[in-house]
Amino acid sequence: MTGAAPLRGSDVLIIGGGMIGCALADRLSLDGASVRVCERGGVASGTTAHGEGNVLVSDKGPGPELALAQLSRRLWPAVLERIAERLPDDAAGIEWEPKGGIVVATTEAGAAALGAFADGQREAGVRCEHLDGDQLAAAEPALTRDVCAAVYYPEDAQVQPAGAATALLGSAVAAGAIVETRCEVTAPLIQDGRLVGVETTRGQRHADIVINAAGPWSGIVSGLLGAPIAIKPRRGDVLITAPMPPTVFHKVYDADYVGAVGSSDAALQSSAVVESTRGGPLLLGSSRRQCGFDDRIQPDSLAAIARKALRLYPILADVAIMRAYGGFRPYVDDHLPVIGPDPRLPGLWHATGHEGAGIGLSVGTAQLISSALAGQPAEVDIAAFAIDRPAVIPSRTEPTQKASR
């Protein structure tokens, strides 16, 4: 965004201090808004703290979500550079790794599907290339040789999610934003049919614009505000190995991952995802399951993750698992984020429903919201993520989710 700060004089209250809320705070503060973030727990303590930090284009087929992912991927380097100039220590904590991704198929049917998927992405502007056996072995020496096809995505990247969120929020605070933790929203403040703020456990907070960025809890927050949206929690678990010497050099996952992401099945979905971290441990995923806000780690999920990771990297058979963690992703039945104004309640906006892609899509989402608030055109049409979609506005008979967090 260029020119004079287009949102100067606007008071914006962001509900949620996760990755999306922090990216919004950063962008809107820089664009001149007076920003306040209200987070019921600690900054980046929910979904953000339980993610892998993916910034991916490889897992999205042609359409609006891929367009948003491409926009975000182009924005990330400039955001990192800007933060590094002012807050170098915070920028270092982001741990930006543009290491690329490799998607493999271990069956002939999977190889055919992966090839068709990659061809469609290429037509949409995604950079990707097929790897032969020798190229794959050079890129990932420890990977199984029992692979029928592999596609390399040089644009895939990774961040340390909590570090990235706090760096974005630090940038916002440096630009004048106010952050309140342990500040839970309890009720709306409505005047003449417009949302003008919220009641919180720390008192009333007024604003011209309220943005619901509460991740999996967005459905609960929207219900409290009187404009419910159908955001559901979708559980995912991750295994973390003991520190290892360099073994995995890209984000590597089985082509089944794309199907698991796009599935609407409430039962356990799992696929092999293996990637390194700067500290040495490997992150092993992934799983998806709809189980409400049940925060218990399920042994069958961990077993499925381990089994499929071993299928890709047999070398992991003797590697110790250091710990496991799980969290909730904000899920929408049509698998698209919810971004923009709520037509039922003036003053209310939403930025949620990114499921497991919120880290990567955060800066693009913030750009869309900022442009829309300023009445400026955006590179990606925000209408694709509109609130008044059948998948987003629930029927009267849909049960309300209750949080156990």
Tab-separated table of C-alpha atoms in Angstrom:
chain	number	residue	atom	x	y	z
A	1	MET	CA	0.000	0.000	0.000
A	2	THR	CA	1.434	3.365	-0.965
A	3	GLY	CA	0.859	7.042	-0.270
A	4	ALA	CA	-0.490	8.657	2.888
A	5	ALA	CA	-1.816	6.391	5.629
A	6	PRO	CA	-5.310	5.597	4.289
A	7	LEU	CA	-6.811	4.476	7.607
A	8	ARG	CA	-5.661	7.399	9.736
A	9	GLY	CA	-8.318	8.294	12.275
A	10	SER	CA	-9.931	4.840	12.296
A	11	ASP	CA	-10.192	2.973	15.597
A	12	VAL	CA	-9.893	-0.781	15.012
A	13	LEU	CA	-10.308	-3.460	17.661
A	14	ILE	CA	-8.958	-6.913	16.806
A	15	ILE	CA	-10.300	-9.885	18.740
A	16	GLY	CA	-7.519	-12.475	18.879
A	17	GLY	CA	-3.758	-12.293	19.311
A	18	GLY	CA	-2.807	-15.208	17.089
A	19	MET	CA	-1.042	-15.047	13.743
A	20	ILE	CA	-3.950	-13.492	11.856
A	21	GLY	CA	-4.635	-10.912	14.568
A	22	CYS	CA	-0.952	-9.994	14.793
A	23	ALA	CA	-0.641	-9.593	11.014
A	24	LEU	CA	-3.747	-7.406	11.011
A	25	ALA	CA	-2.381	-5.283	13.833
A	26	ASP	CA	0.891	-4.792	11.987
A	27	ARG	CA	-0.658	-3.871	8.641
A	28	LEU	CA	-3.462	-1.656	9.969
A	29	SER	CA	-1.165	0.214	12.372
A	30	LEU	CA	1.234	0.973	9.533
A	31	ASP	CA	-1.700	2.181	7.450
A	32	GLY	CA	-2.637	4.743	10.079
A	33	ALA	CA	-5.357	3.070	12.136
A	34	SER	CA	-5.447	3.243	15.918
A	35	VAL	CA	-5.310	-0.463	16.740
A	36	ARG	CA	-6.152	-2.378	19.900
A	37	VAL	CA	-5.743	-6.158	20.185
A	38	CYS	CA	-7.819	-8.010	22.767
A	39	GLU	CA	-6.602	-11.566	23.421
A	40	ARG	CA	-8.311	-13.730	26.035
A	41	GLY	CA	-5.133	-15.681	26.774
A	42	GLY	CA	-1.551	-14.920	25.799
A	43	VAL	CA	-0.237	-13.743	22.458
A	44	ALA	CA	0.139	-16.634	19.971
A	45	SER	CA	-0.978	-19.101	22.649
A	46	GLY	CA	-3.716	-20.887	20.676
A	47	THR	CA	-3.604	-22.257	17.147
A	48	THR	CA	-0.439	-20.329	16.315
A	49	ALA	CA	1.580	-21.993	19.072
A	50	HIS	CA	0.488	-25.429	17.886
A	51	GLY	CA	1.287	-25.121	14.182
A	52	GLU	CA	4.245	-25.968	11.982
A	53	GLY	CA	4.779	-22.505	10.489
A	54	ASN	CA	3.928	-23.389	6.903
A	55	VAL	CA	4.024	-20.782	4.141
A	56	LEU	CA	2.861	-22.950	1.253
A	57	VAL	CA	1.608	-22.735	-2.293
A	58	SER	CA	2.141	-26.432	-3.025
A	59	ASP	CA	-1.002	-27.691	-1.288
A	60	LYS	CA	-3.579	-25.422	-2.950
A	61	GLY	CA	-5.290	-25.977	-6.260
A	62	PRO	CA	-6.233	-23.130	-8.630
A	63	GLY	CA	-8.771	-20.770	-7.099
A	64	PRO	CA	-9.083	-17.920	-4.617
A	65	GLU	CA	-7.165	-19.569	-1.774
A	66	LEU	CA	-4.203	-20.231	-4.046
A	67	ALA	CA	-4.353	-16.625	-5.251
A	68	LEU	CA	-4.268	-15.471	-1.625
A	69	ALA	CA	-1.349	-17.816	-0.909
A	70	GLN	CA	0.573	-16.430	-3.881
A	71	LEU	CA	-0.079	-12.865	-2.738
A	72	SER	CA	1.056	-13.700	0.784
A	73	ARG	CA	4.210	-15.439	-0.432
A	74	ARG	CA	5.136	-12.327	-2.432
A	75	LEU	CA	4.483	-10.090	0.577
A	76	TRP	CA	6.425	-12.089	3.181
A	77	PRO	CA	9.990	-11.055	2.157
A	78	ALA	CA	9.113	-7.347	2.223
A	79	VAL	CA	7.447	-7.738	5.631
A	80	LEU	CA	10.531	-9.502	6.963
A	81	GLU	CA	12.846	-6.827	5.599
A	82	ARG	CA	10.747	-4.037	7.084
A	83	ILE	CA	10.680	-5.628	10.540
A	84	ALA	CA	14.412	-6.392	10.395
A	85	GLU	CA	15.221	-2.731	9.792
A	86	ARG	CA	13.458	-1.640	12.977
A	87	LEU	CA	13.367	-4.728	15.181
A	88	PRO	CA	16.286	-6.979	14.167
A	89	ASP	CA	16.030	-9.259	17.195
A	90	ASP	CA	12.330	-9.852	16.592
A	91	ALA	CA	12.977	-10.492	12.906
A	92	ALA	CA	15.584	-13.119	13.767
A	93	GLY	CA	12.966	-14.933	15.847
A	94	ILE	CA	10.802	-15.407	12.757
A	95	GLU	CA	13.310	-18.005	11.474
A	96	TRP	CA	12.325	-17.523	7.838
A	97	GLU	CA	13.388	-20.545	5.771
A	98	PRO	CA	12.567	-20.440	2.038
A	99	LYS	CA	13.662	-24.048	1.724
A	100	GLY	CA	11.074	-25.213	-0.792
A	101	GLY	CA	8.775	-28.192	-0.660
A	102	ILE	CA	8.775	-31.613	-2.274
A	103	VAL	CA	5.555	-33.563	-2.763
A	104	VAL	CA	5.911	-37.271	-3.459
A	105	ALA	CA	3.522	-39.972	-4.616
A	106	THR	CA	4.136	-43.564	-3.575
A	107	THR	CA	1.564	-45.209	-5.876
A	108	GLU	CA	0.939	-45.009	-9.613
A	109	ALA	CA	-2.558	-43.634	-9.010
A	110	GLY	CA	-1.116	-41.030	-6.687
A	111	ALA	CA	1.511	-40.104	-9.259
A	112	ALA	CA	-1.138	-39.496	-11.911
A	113	ALA	CA	-3.164	-37.329	-9.524
A	114	LEU	CA	-0.080	-35.393	-8.431
A	115	GLY	CA	0.915	-34.745	-12.044
A	116	ALA	CA	-2.523	-33.401	-12.927
A	117	PHE	CA	-2.615	-31.271	-9.770
A	118	ALA	CA	0.808	-29.773	-10.505
A	119	ASP	CA	-0.171	-29.051	-14.114
A	120	GLY	CA	-3.185	-27.069	-12.902
A	121	GLN	CA	-1.085	-25.137	-10.419
A	122	ARG	CA	1.506	-24.334	-13.081
A	123	GLU	CA	-1.218	-22.849	-15.265
A	124	ALA	CA	-2.173	-20.659	-12.285
A	125	GLY	CA	1.389	-19.318	-12.009
A	126	VAL	CA	2.858	-21.650	-9.386
A	127	ARG	CA	6.512	-22.523	-9.896
A	128	CYS	CA	6.962	-26.283	-9.755
A	129	GLU	CA	9.018	-28.925	-11.507
A	130	HIS	CA	9.013	-32.708	-11.675
A	131	LEU	CA	12.044	-34.476	-10.209
A	132	ASP	CA	13.435	-37.705	-11.557
A	133	GLY	CA	14.924	-40.356	-9.286
A	134	ASP	CA	18.444	-38.960	-9.358
A	135	GLN	CA	17.281	-35.397	-8.697
A	136	LEU	CA	15.101	-36.541	-5.799
A	137	ALA	CA	17.961	-38.553	-4.264
A	138	ALA	CA	20.266	-35.535	-4.503
A	139	ALA	CA	17.656	-33.269	-2.888
A	140	GLU	CA	16.624	-35.704	-0.124
A	141	PRO	CA	19.234	-38.477	0.352
A	142	ALA	CA	17.409	-40.133	3.272
A	143	LEU	CA	14.016	-40.263	1.555
A	144	THR	CA	12.697	-43.686	0.523
A	145	ARG	CA	13.433	-44.671	-3.054
A	146	ASP	CA	9.991	-46.269	-3.312
A	147	VAL	CA	8.524	-43.169	-4.975
A	148	CYS	CA	6.536	-43.063	-8.205
A	149	ALA	CA	6.610	-39.275	-8.735
A	150	ALA	CA	7.950	-36.136	-7.070
A	151	VAL	CA	7.298	-32.441	-7.633
A	152	TYR	CA	9.500	-29.639	-6.286
A	153	TYR	CA	7.955	-26.310	-5.199
A	154	PRO	CA	10.729	-23.708	-4.709
A	155	GLU	CA	8.352	-21.099	-3.251
A	156	ASP	CA	7.340	-23.125	-0.175
A	157	ALA	CA	8.778	-21.701	3.041
A	158	GLN	CA	8.577	-22.024	6.803
A	159	VAL	CA	8.619	-19.714	9.822
A	160	GLN	CA	8.691	-20.259	13.556
A	161	PRO	CA	5.005	-19.441	14.125
A	162	ALA	CA	5.107	-17.925	17.607
A	163	GLY	CA	8.226	-15.957	16.686
A	164	ALA	CA	6.581	-14.654	13.526
A	165	ALA	CA	3.410	-13.617	15.349
A	166	THR	CA	5.234	-11.795	18.126
A	167	ALA	CA	7.473	-10.024	15.596
A	168	LEU	CA	4.445	-8.772	13.688
A	169	LEU	CA	2.829	-7.653	16.916
A	170	GLY	CA	6.047	-5.975	18.035
A	171	SER	CA	6.026	-4.021	14.787
A	172	ALA	CA	2.425	-3.004	15.453
A	173	VAL	CA	3.236	-1.855	18.978
A	174	ALA	CA	6.169	0.182	17.646
A	175	ALA	CA	3.642	1.869	15.341
A	176	GLY	CA	1.308	2.651	18.259
A	177	ALA	CA	-0.904	-0.410	18.685
A	178	ILE	CA	-2.192	-1.397	22.130
A	179	VAL	CA	-2.228	-5.060	23.169
A	180	GLU	CA	-4.339	-6.410	26.029
A	181	THR	CA	-3.915	-10.025	27.076
A	182	ARG	CA	-6.228	-11.861	29.487
A	183	CYS	CA	-8.931	-9.700	27.945
A	184	GLU	CA	-11.925	-11.809	26.969
A	185	VAL	CA	-14.862	-10.485	24.954
A	186	THR	CA	-18.179	-11.038	26.727
A	187	ALA	CA	-20.799	-9.019	24.829
A	188	PRO	CA	-21.277	-6.522	21.990
A	189	LEU	CA	-21.750	-2.790	22.310
A	190	ILE	CA	-24.417	-1.867	19.760
A	191	GLN	CA	-25.671	1.608	18.979
A	192	ASP	CA	-28.358	2.333	16.351
A	193	GLY	CA	-27.903	-1.148	14.911
A	194	ARG	CA	-24.123	-0.823	14.567
A	195	LEU	CA	-21.374	-2.584	16.485
A	196	VAL	CA	-19.392	0.166	18.214
A	197	GLY	CA	-17.220	-1.947	20.488
A	198	VAL	CA	-17.301	-4.833	22.931
A	199	GLU	CA	-17.670	-5.589	26.601
A	200	THR	CA	-14.629	-7.405	27.934
A	201	THR	CA	-13.448	-8.816	31.231
A	202	ARG	CA	-11.345	-5.640	31.501
A	203	GLY	CA	-14.139	-3.211	30.697
A	204	GLN	CA	-15.727	-1.635	27.637
A	205	ARG	CA	-13.638	-1.168	24.505
A	206	HIS	CA	-15.016	1.100	21.793
A	207	ALA	CA	-14.020	1.036	18.130
A	208	ASP	CA	-15.182	2.048	14.668
A	209	ILE	CA	-14.380	-1.440	13.380
A	210	VAL	CA	-14.253	-4.729	15.289
A	211	ILE	CA	-12.454	-7.629	13.560
A	212	ASN	CA	-13.134	-11.165	14.704
A	213	ALA	CA	-9.787	-12.951	14.314
A	214	ALA	CA	-10.279	-15.523	17.052
A	215	GLY	CA	-9.337	-18.567	14.964
A	216	PRO	CA	-11.184	-21.756	15.987
A	217	TRP	CA	-12.989	-19.730	18.624
A	218	SER	CA	-14.355	-17.302	16.007
A	219	GLY	CA	-17.662	-19.143	15.943
A	220	ILE	CA	-18.076	-18.632	19.681
A	221	VAL	CA	-17.052	-14.971	19.470
A	222	SER	CA	-19.383	-14.310	16.542
A	223	GLY	CA	-22.254	-15.860	18.489
A	224	LEU	CA	-21.536	-13.585	21.453
A	225	LEU	CA	-21.646	-10.615	19.100
A	226	GLY	CA	-25.001	-11.672	17.664
A	227	ALA	CA	-23.800	-12.592	14.152
A	228	PRO	CA	-22.809	-16.268	14.270
A	229	ILE	CA	-20.586	-17.859	11.648
A	230	ALA	CA	-19.974	-21.583	11.160
A	231	ILE	CA	-16.332	-21.886	12.160
A	232	LYS	CA	-15.569	-25.290	13.663
A	233	PRO	CA	-12.433	-26.535	15.415
A	234	ARG	CA	-10.497	-29.195	13.515
A	235	ARG	CA	-7.895	-30.955	15.596
A	236	GLY	CA	-4.359	-31.670	14.417
A	237	ASP	CA	-1.375	-33.340	16.115
A	238	VAL	CA	2.378	-33.110	15.570
A	239	LEU	CA	5.276	-35.312	16.717
A	240	ILE	CA	8.681	-33.771	17.445
A	241	THR	CA	11.825	-35.851	17.301
A	242	ALA	CA	14.973	-35.429	19.342
A	243	PRO	CA	17.530	-33.112	17.698
A	244	MET	CA	19.158	-34.678	14.654
A	245	PRO	CA	22.016	-33.924	12.292
A	246	PRO	CA	20.883	-32.506	8.923
A	247	THR	CA	18.592	-35.177	7.499
A	248	VAL	CA	15.587	-33.483	5.848
A	249	PHE	CA	16.280	-30.471	3.655
A	250	HIS	CA	12.838	-29.466	2.385
A	251	LYS	CA	9.273	-29.691	3.554
A	252	VAL	CA	8.465	-33.173	2.297
A	253	TYR	CA	5.005	-34.637	2.217
A	254	ASP	CA	2.990	-37.361	0.581
A	255	ALA	CA	0.483	-36.317	-2.072
A	256	ASP	CA	-2.252	-37.683	0.224
A	257	TYR	CA	-1.801	-34.505	2.300
A	258	VAL	CA	-3.727	-32.429	-0.232
A	259	GLY	CA	-6.662	-34.809	-0.044
A	260	ALA	CA	-6.636	-34.773	3.754
A	261	VAL	CA	-6.673	-30.966	3.808
A	262	GLY	CA	-9.596	-30.843	1.385
A	263	SER	CA	-11.602	-33.614	3.019
A	264	SER	CA	-14.795	-32.786	4.905
A	265	ASP	CA	-14.798	-36.139	6.729
A	266	ALA	CA	-15.027	-35.654	10.486
A	267	ALA	CA	-13.072	-38.849	11.170
A	268	LEU	CA	-9.286	-39.025	11.456
A	269	GLN	CA	-7.427	-38.027	8.281
A	270	SER	CA	-3.671	-38.460	8.207
A	271	SER	CA	-0.806	-38.084	5.773
A	272	ALA	CA	2.975	-37.977	5.924
A	273	VAL	CA	4.592	-34.567	6.436
A	274	VAL	CA	8.250	-34.345	7.471
A	275	GLU	CA	10.322	-31.199	7.899
A	276	SER	CA	13.311	-29.920	9.830
A	277	THR	CA	13.676	-27.014	12.229
A	278	ARG	CA	16.687	-24.801	12.833
A	279	GLY	CA	17.148	-26.301	16.276
A	280	GLY	CA	17.567	-29.816	14.906
A	281	PRO	CA	14.320	-31.661	15.757
A	282	LEU	CA	12.060	-32.817	12.959
A	283	LEU	CA	8.350	-32.016	12.872
A	284	LEU	CA	6.219	-34.997	11.863
A	285	GLY	CA	2.611	-34.559	10.808
A	286	SER	CA	-0.103	-34.443	9.961
A	287	SER	CA	-3.563	-35.312	11.176
A	288	ARG	CA	-7.027	-33.807	10.979
A	289	ARG	CA	-10.079	-34.722	12.998
A	290	GLN	CA	-13.290	-32.999	14.000
A	291	CYS	CA	-13.775	-33.627	17.713
A	292	GLY	CA	-14.994	-30.297	19.040
A	293	PHE	CA	-12.639	-28.710	21.545
A	294	ASP	CA	-11.491	-32.028	23.004
A	295	ASP	CA	-7.821	-31.249	23.687
A	296	ARG	CA	-6.719	-34.785	24.552
A	297	ILE	CA	-4.004	-36.220	22.330
A	298	GLN	CA	-5.293	-39.395	20.686
A	299	PRO	CA	-2.897	-42.371	20.375
A	300	ASP	CA	-4.363	-43.446	17.031
A	301	SER	CA	-3.508	-40.052	15.567
A	302	LEU	CA	0.095	-40.219	16.769
A	303	ALA	CA	0.459	-43.810	15.547
A	304	ALA	CA	-0.816	-42.863	12.083
A	305	ILE	CA	1.599	-39.934	11.884
A	306	ALA	CA	4.582	-42.049	12.931
A	307	ARG	CA	3.696	-44.900	10.587
A	308	LYS	CA	3.377	-42.662	7.548
A	309	ALA	CA	6.507	-40.654	8.370
A	310	LEU	CA	8.475	-43.909	8.540
A	311	ARG	CA	7.101	-44.841	5.130
A	312	LEU	CA	8.823	-41.759	3.677
A	313	TYR	CA	11.929	-41.759	5.883
A	314	PRO	CA	12.832	-45.274	7.113
A	315	ILE	CA	15.871	-43.766	8.843
A	316	LEU	CA	13.506	-42.406	11.517
A	317	ALA	CA	12.835	-45.889	12.921
A	318	ASP	CA	15.498	-45.480	15.608
A	319	VAL	CA	14.952	-41.785	16.311
A	320	ALA	CA	13.501	-40.813	19.692
A	321	ILE	CA	10.273	-38.809	19.889
A	322	MET	CA	10.829	-35.883	22.227
A	323	ARG	CA	7.234	-34.747	22.574
A	324	ALA	CA	3.859	-34.421	20.871
A	325	TYR	CA	1.435	-31.556	20.749
A	326	GLY	CA	-1.902	-30.785	19.178
A	327	GLY	CA	-4.140	-27.839	18.513
A	328	PHE	CA	-7.263	-26.640	16.785
A	329	ARG	CA	-7.567	-25.168	13.317
A	330	PRO	CA	-10.485	-22.910	12.257
A	331	TYR	CA	-12.407	-25.038	9.776
A	332	VAL	CA	-15.098	-24.038	7.253
A	333	ASP	CA	-17.076	-26.621	5.306
A	334	ASP	CA	-16.197	-25.136	1.909
A	335	HIS	CA	-12.483	-24.919	2.818
A	336	LEU	CA	-12.161	-21.177	2.193
A	337	PRO	CA	-11.239	-18.446	4.701
A	338	VAL	CA	-13.819	-15.954	5.915
A	339	ILE	CA	-12.551	-12.432	5.248
A	340	GLY	CA	-14.461	-9.166	5.137
A	341	PRO	CA	-17.413	-7.214	6.566
A	342	ASP	CA	-20.429	-8.939	8.079
A	343	PRO	CA	-23.515	-7.712	6.200
A	344	ARG	CA	-25.746	-8.472	9.185
A	345	LEU	CA	-23.981	-6.202	11.652
A	346	PRO	CA	-22.303	-2.983	10.459
A	347	GLY	CA	-18.972	-2.441	12.173
A	348	LEU	CA	-18.152	-6.162	12.399
A	349	TRP	CA	-15.527	-7.771	10.164
A	350	HIS	CA	-14.130	-11.298	10.161
A	351	ALA	CA	-10.671	-12.666	9.370
A	352	THR	CA	-10.753	-16.362	10.169
A	353	GLY	CA	-11.383	-19.839	8.785
A	354	HIS	CA	-7.894	-20.391	7.327
A	355	GLU	CA	-7.660	-23.839	8.922
A	356	GLY	CA	-4.000	-24.962	8.786
A	357	ALA	CA	-2.911	-22.253	6.338
A	358	GLY	CA	-3.225	-19.216	8.601
A	359	ILE	CA	0.509	-18.686	9.088
A	360	GLY	CA	1.189	-18.490	5.380
A	361	LEU	CA	-1.981	-16.564	4.487
A	362	SER	CA	-1.775	-14.056	7.333
A	363	VAL	CA	0.011	-11.160	5.649
A	364	GLY	CA	-2.115	-11.474	2.506
A	365	THR	CA	-5.278	-11.535	4.618
A	366	ALA	CA	-4.148	-8.384	6.422
A	367	GLN	CA	-3.517	-6.702	3.077
A	368	LEU	CA	-7.019	-7.605	1.838
A	369	ILE	CA	-8.654	-6.256	4.997
A	370	SER	CA	-6.615	-3.051	4.916
A	371	SER	CA	-7.404	-2.415	1.256
A	372	ALA	CA	-11.110	-3.090	1.780
A	373	LEU	CA	-11.315	-0.800	4.817
A	374	ALA	CA	-9.592	1.951	2.839
A	375	GLY	CA	-11.852	1.433	-0.172
A	376	GLN	CA	-8.895	0.544	-2.366
A	377	PRO	CA	-8.656	-2.245	-4.951
A	378	ALA	CA	-6.757	-5.378	-3.949
A	379	GLU	CA	-4.762	-7.863	-5.962
A	380	VAL	CA	-7.106	-10.668	-4.864
A	381	ASP	CA	-10.878	-10.216	-4.905
A	382	ILE	CA	-12.080	-10.290	-1.302
A	383	ALA	CA	-15.559	-11.275	-2.507
A	384	ALA	CA	-14.414	-14.893	-2.796
A	385	PHE	CA	-14.151	-15.013	0.997
A	386	ALA	CA	-17.455	-13.234	1.728
A	387	ILE	CA	-19.337	-13.949	4.929
A	388	ASP	CA	-22.772	-14.472	3.344
A	389	ARG	CA	-21.922	-17.915	1.916
A	390	PRO	CA	-23.978	-21.021	2.736
A	391	ALA	CA	-20.965	-22.642	4.421
A	392	VAL	CA	-20.416	-19.665	6.732
A	393	ILE	CA	-23.799	-18.486	7.989
A	394	PRO	CA	-25.131	-21.459	9.954
A	395	SER	CA	-28.646	-22.802	9.982
A	396	ARG	CA	-30.672	-22.262	13.115
A	397	THR	CA	-30.431	-25.945	13.982
A	398	GLU	CA	-26.611	-26.134	13.917
A	399	PRO	CA	-25.249	-26.805	17.437
A	400	THR	CA	-23.036	-24.217	19.067
A	401	GLN	CA	-19.429	-25.210	19.801
A	402	LYS	CA	-18.239	-24.849	23.360
A	403	ALA	CA	-14.625	-24.243	24.197
A	404	SER	CA	-12.702	-26.233	26.788
A	405	ARG	CA	-9.498	-24.288	26.341
